[in-house]
Amino acid sequence: MIKKLTLIVSRQIVMMIATAIIMFPLCCTAEESTKTHRMDEVVVSATRSEIPVFDTSQSVTVISEEEIMNAPFERIEDILRYSAGIENHSHYGNQTGGVSSHLSMRGVGRNRILMLLDGVPLNDNYNNSIAWVAWGIVPKESIARIEIVRGPSSALYGSEGLGGVVNIITKKPADKAEASVKGFAGSGDTYGGSALYSQKVSQFGFLISGGYEDSNGFYMVDTEETEDYTIKRYRDVGKGFGKFSYSPDERTDISLSLLYYDHEMGKGREFFYDDLQMDQYRLGFSHRGSAMDWTGLVYLNRADKTAYQDNAADNYATLDRTEMFPENYNWGAEIQNTARFSDMMTLTAGIAYKRVSMDYDEDYTTSARDAGAAGIQEGISPFVNMEAVLLDNKLIVSAGGRYDRIRNCDGSGWDTKPPGIAPYNNNYDSETWENFSPKAGLVFHPDETTALRTSVGTGFRAPSLFELYKVHVRSGGRSLRYANPNLDPEKIVTWDLGAEHLFFGKLWLRLNYYQSWASDYIGSRTLKTYEKGGKTYTESILDNISEMDIYGVESEIEWYMTESLTAFFRYTYNLSEITKDEEDQSLEGKYLAGDARHKYRAGITYRNPAYINASLFLRHNKDEYSDSLNTIWVPDYLSLDLSLSKKFFDRLTLRFDIENLTGDDDVTEEGTIYMGTLEFNF
């Protein structure tokens, strides 16, 4: 495997050098004034304090407001499709992923990316609302940028981010009043719209946005293979976001953010769908001193979710039960201080608290059966991070760590009529986990346009309340998976090595190699299988069963050809090998299913407001297994996406987006999807 990765790295280096040589004449003819690569772009997610992306020891990407607005997608998860190291496992026509997130990063598997909204953790620790929301909770007109930090993040953020962090940063109220109204319509009888208004008045400011979408959806299988009960996966979404700010002086800001989200989404059968209502509140404070900065926040996330499950016994013709998560709460607070002792050293230290409560209840329509689960998870976590600049700003040394003490309590689970076993009403003992997550990194700048970096970091993911206490029943009762209150956290250690260079101010190249060792991965351990009434029944339990070795290479090229023409190419090679599986030793030496070994992303954009703006994007996945035994290959996937837009009178923008120009119908029976948008800016 090491030889194979060495070959991959060598090929990437040769390809990048060859690209630079080929583009040399074009780059040399460009004027110095047309340098466009953002060398001084600032990120906060990598260190919890402001630092140029060029100076971070981890691999970091910032998706700008312009890139977000020009993407032919509305949802965050779809905009992230083109980023190196990230895989979106589901077409957006699927609508939701149940309890599994669509996204993974660097081959760690699903539900292991930490998602933040203005620094507030959105992973809810009881049923992963990220999977339900499909990352579409905020109108994209409200987003200033998206920060992606690859690699474990527990040294700064604690549990969840084994693969990395995605932090959505919303806009501040505009200095001058601005407003926009947008409407769109397209394939699948999809239509919707959004609006935004933003303004500052003296020391006060506000931003208000909202959106709505209705879609009859798509058949996610070949219509010739549909059953009588199969319907399109429909979607009905409403959302609103507001931010209110007060700045008593130039160095102090106080802000209050409010978010509401509501959806109903179909999953392909009449009585198989879910709905969700979420509201979130964030109160933030920041003060920038001459040598010391303070930030703090308090937040509350509330979710009310219901999953409707149909009855397999009557060929899905009726509703069997509703699975409800009513009034689940996730709240917390953080405070941190960033001290600049000199131009050479910055120290950030703080403490975070988080408390999550789960209330789960099942109601059956065909019997008096009652089932449910409940529990509380809370944690307190001090953290520290240091950045030191040495050798005349050429060497940057970083180190940090976080101690997490997480406690589960009031855990319970009950079922008055479970299939195949006796009724139960269990109350579980409290459990406490303690974890210290260190990290360290180096960045060396031999010149102003080159960065050589390396880092080592650790991550962990505490078991969710859902995994600890909820019994999961599927397939009409034929699949019964027990909860396990004795689960341990998942853990990972990652080392990476990277380099980037900007040639002639026009051609940017970055190459990263990473290696991870993951342990105590949570999976299902089969207890027994049996036949009953001609059907197979399976009972299993969640347990810490797997260890994995993960290797990969990420390469990126961005070429700023002219003021109007830009292009990018990104390639990710990833191998996630199962080195230990206590449940099934035949899986040892196999590779993680559902993660493509080769991922290609490319795009070219032409911007000329006098004529037209056009972007063409390519996504290609190759060599992916669909089964854990590595016997079935997923067909290689290639998609071309096109976005065209034209602005009239500096106010009106017409936009036309086409997804999947190749017409590949392996994902949705419609193949190519069209969307038209009309936007008016005041």
Coordinates of C-alpha atoms in Angstrom, one line a residue, residues 86 152 165 204 310 534 554 645 666:
I86 CA -15.0 15.6 0.7
P152 CA -9.3 15.7 13.3
V165 CA -14.8 20.7 10.4
F204 CA -27.2 49.0 15.1
D310 CA -45.0 2.3 6.7
G534 CA -40.7 -17.8 5.6
E554 CA -5.2 15.5 -2.1
S645 CA -26.0 33.9 -15.7
D666 CA -28.0 5.9 -12.6

